[in-house]
Amino acid sequence: HPSYLLDVFQLVLHSAHTPLCTESRHSRCILMYAKRHIFVFPGHCPKKFTSRSLTFPIFMVYYHTDSANGFSGRLRSRSLSHGELDMIQLIATDMDGTLLDNEKRLPPQLPALLEELYRRDITFAVASGRSHMMLTNLFGELAEEIIFICDNGACVMYPHEAPMLHSLPKEVIRQTLDACHQLSTAVPVLCGFHHIYYPENNNAAMQREIQRYYRDPQVVPYDMLYAVDEPILKIALCDTNGPTREAYPAMRDALGDKYELLISGDCWMDIMCKGITKGAALRELQERMGITPAETMAFGDYDNDITMLQCAEFSYAMENASDRVKLQARHTAPANTKNGVVRVLCETLGIHPESL
């Protein structure tokens, strides 16, 4: 926390084991590393530096000296104030039924809100069952600085880095396709990183439902699904009668508890590798960035959001969420049709909505 930095400076600069070296201009410096900034101070604390000089978190302080003696000492212990404990560093939100309205549109205030979050160095992550192709297309230019947890965690994309992928074994794909062939209404959708595949069918309502969530799907004969050689990150089952009646019990019987089976919507269930969830991906993100659940805010509305909500002390179920989800969240946000996510963020972070 910025209020610790003066303590760090004093420890480094007054260590009894570190002589002041003047032979080299690089002999003594302090480097502070933040997400988007690096600061180097030449061996002394800036005269006007206070704990309020920085409005974003410092993850690491490095000290460099030509001396081999190093330094030692202790930081004085103290308690954080209530305001420090409440500092939000990470916001994660679901998409459908949460950030998006019922017409699948982003909030019009989002571009300005993201700019304000970045100014405060708050990380924004999208966690969705959708594929990266749909998400990046939906966000357009805004996608460049967003962290995407796609396919319920089977694909995680950090800005300017290669994606982290978790693909299903061929055997589970075959088992799932065999079991789906016996179902009366459910259709399997194979979700790869580059392409989406689903079988030919005459159900116009189901085709519309699939195309609402997947961009440019490849429609192939059912038997051709077995021959897809692209790594498959997730199998989504579309069942317009609701997956809880037939599809979920059938998949549980076929696959047991060796894989993640999640209800992700009124017409959808998803199958991923064991341990692949939005919550697992969010925990990895927290560990990577040194962010705690107490500094995390999360929003969701459906069962596949529960593990993510459990990773955040500021957990919000949408007003339109199921009772199961509301039981797992500490707070309730206005419905997605009422711009609930934006309203809560503005209220919590002290942002005036009319300024966005």
mmCIF file of N, CA, C and O in Angstrom, residues 1-4 51-52 76-88 294-295 313-314:
data_model
loop_
_atom_site.group_PDB
_atom_site.id
_atom_site.type_symbol
_atom_site.label_atom_id
_atom_site.label_comp_id
_atom_site.label_asym_id
_atom_site.label_seq_id
_atom_site.Cartn_x
_atom_site.Cartn_y
_atom_site.Cartn_z
ATOM 1 N N HIS A 1 0.854 -1.184 0.000
ATOM 2 C CA HIS A 1 0.000 0.000 0.000
ATOM 3 C C HIS A 1 0.893 1.237 0.000
ATOM 4 O O HIS A 1 1.944 1.252 0.630
ATOM 5 N N PRO A 2 0.455 2.330 -0.719
ATOM 6 C CA PRO A 2 1.309 3.519 -0.790
ATOM 7 C C PRO A 2 1.752 4.044 0.563
ATOM 8 O O PRO A 2 2.844 4.601 0.707
ATOM 9 N N SER A 3 0.931 3.881 1.595
ATOM 10 C CA SER A 3 1.307 4.420 2.898
ATOM 11 C C SER A 3 2.474 3.668 3.530
ATOM 12 O O SER A 3 3.056 4.122 4.507
ATOM 13 N N TYR A 4 2.839 2.497 2.989
ATOM 14 C CA TYR A 4 4.010 1.767 3.472
ATOM 15 C C TYR A 4 5.305 2.264 2.822
ATOM 16 O O TYR A 4 6.401 1.947 3.272
ATOM 17 N N SER A 51 2.548 9.554 1.482
ATOM 18 C CA SER A 51 1.789 8.339 1.198
ATOM 19 C C SER A 51 0.668 8.585 0.213
ATOM 20 O O SER A 51 0.082 7.649 -0.323
ATOM 21 N N ARG A 52 0.343 9.862 -0.037
ATOM 22 C CA ARG A 52 -0.721 10.168 -0.990
ATOM 23 C C ARG A 52 -0.167 10.547 -2.366
ATOM 24 O O ARG A 52 -0.921 10.946 -3.255
ATOM 25 N N ARG A 76 8.170 -1.270 10.465
ATOM 26 C CA ARG A 76 7.331 -1.202 11.655
ATOM 27 C C ARG A 76 5.930 -1.709 11.317
ATOM 28 O O ARG A 76 5.392 -1.460 10.235
ATOM 29 N N SER A 77 5.363 -2.430 12.229
ATOM 30 C CA SER A 77 4.047 -3.014 12.010
ATOM 31 C C SER A 77 2.960 -2.022 12.394
ATOM 32 O O SER A 77 3.078 -1.289 13.369
ATOM 33 N N ARG A 78 1.902 -1.984 11.612
ATOM 34 C CA ARG A 78 0.762 -1.152 11.961
ATOM 35 C C ARG A 78 -0.476 -1.713 11.277
ATOM 36 O O ARG A 78 -0.398 -2.520 10.360
ATOM 37 N N SER A 79 -1.628 -1.285 11.711
ATOM 38 C CA SER A 79 -2.887 -1.739 11.136
ATOM 39 C C SER A 79 -3.297 -0.810 10.002
ATOM 40 O O SER A 79 -3.056 0.401 10.052
ATOM 41 N N LEU A 80 -3.927 -1.384 8.978
ATOM 42 C CA LEU A 80 -4.464 -0.577 7.893
ATOM 43 C C LEU A 80 -5.758 0.068 8.333
ATOM 44 O O LEU A 80 -6.526 -0.499 9.093
ATOM 45 N N SER A 81 -6.009 1.254 7.835
ATOM 46 C CA SER A 81 -7.258 1.937 8.143
ATOM 47 C C SER A 81 -8.398 1.300 7.369
ATOM 48 O O SER A 81 -8.191 0.530 6.425
ATOM 49 N N HIS A 82 -9.624 1.654 7.744
ATOM 50 C CA HIS A 82 -10.800 1.114 7.060
ATOM 51 C C HIS A 82 -10.776 1.463 5.584
ATOM 52 O O HIS A 82 -11.080 0.647 4.723
ATOM 53 N N GLY A 83 -10.361 2.693 5.264
ATOM 54 C CA GLY A 83 -10.326 3.106 3.867
ATOM 55 C C GLY A 83 -9.330 2.307 3.053
ATOM 56 O O GLY A 83 -9.565 1.993 1.894
ATOM 57 N N GLU A 84 -8.193 1.954 3.654
ATOM 58 C CA GLU A 84 -7.190 1.176 2.940
ATOM 59 C C GLU A 84 -7.688 -0.237 2.659
ATOM 60 O O GLU A 84 -7.435 -0.812 1.603
ATOM 61 N N LEU A 85 -8.396 -0.804 3.634
ATOM 62 C CA LEU A 85 -8.914 -2.158 3.453
ATOM 63 C C LEU A 85 -9.940 -2.226 2.337
ATOM 64 O O LEU A 85 -10.125 -3.267 1.706
ATOM 65 N N ASP A 86 -10.643 -1.119 2.119
ATOM 66 C CA ASP A 86 -11.721 -1.097 1.135
ATOM 67 C C ASP A 86 -11.241 -0.742 -0.265
ATOM 68 O O ASP A 86 -12.063 -0.530 -1.149
ATOM 69 N N MET A 87 -9.947 -0.644 -0.482
ATOM 70 C CA MET A 87 -9.442 -0.244 -1.782
ATOM 71 C C MET A 87 -9.621 -1.362 -2.802
ATOM 72 O O MET A 87 -9.004 -2.421 -2.715
ATOM 73 N N ILE A 88 -10.475 -1.141 -3.787
ATOM 74 C CA ILE A 88 -10.752 -2.137 -4.822
ATOM 75 C C ILE A 88 -9.646 -2.098 -5.873
ATOM 76 O O ILE A 88 -9.308 -1.039 -6.403
ATOM 77 N N ALA A 294 -10.301 -9.476 -0.573
ATOM 78 C CA ALA A 294 -10.781 -8.243 0.044
ATOM 79 C C ALA A 294 -10.631 -7.043 -0.881
ATOM 80 O O ALA A 294 -11.241 -5.990 -0.639
ATOM 81 N N GLU A 295 -9.837 -7.176 -1.938
ATOM 82 C CA GLU A 295 -9.642 -6.096 -2.903
ATOM 83 C C GLU A 295 -10.337 -6.392 -4.224
ATOM 84 O O GLU A 295 -10.086 -5.732 -5.226
ATOM 85 N N GLU A 313 -14.717 -10.615 -1.826
ATOM 86 C CA GLU A 313 -15.469 -10.163 -0.665
ATOM 87 C C GLU A 313 -16.565 -9.180 -1.069
ATOM 88 O O GLU A 313 -17.599 -9.077 -0.404
ATOM 89 N N PHE A 314 -16.340 -8.470 -2.170
ATOM 90 C CA PHE A 314 -17.383 -7.602 -2.713
ATOM 91 C C PHE A 314 -18.097 -8.370 -3.827
ATOM 92 O O PHE A 314 -17.884 -8.113 -5.009
#
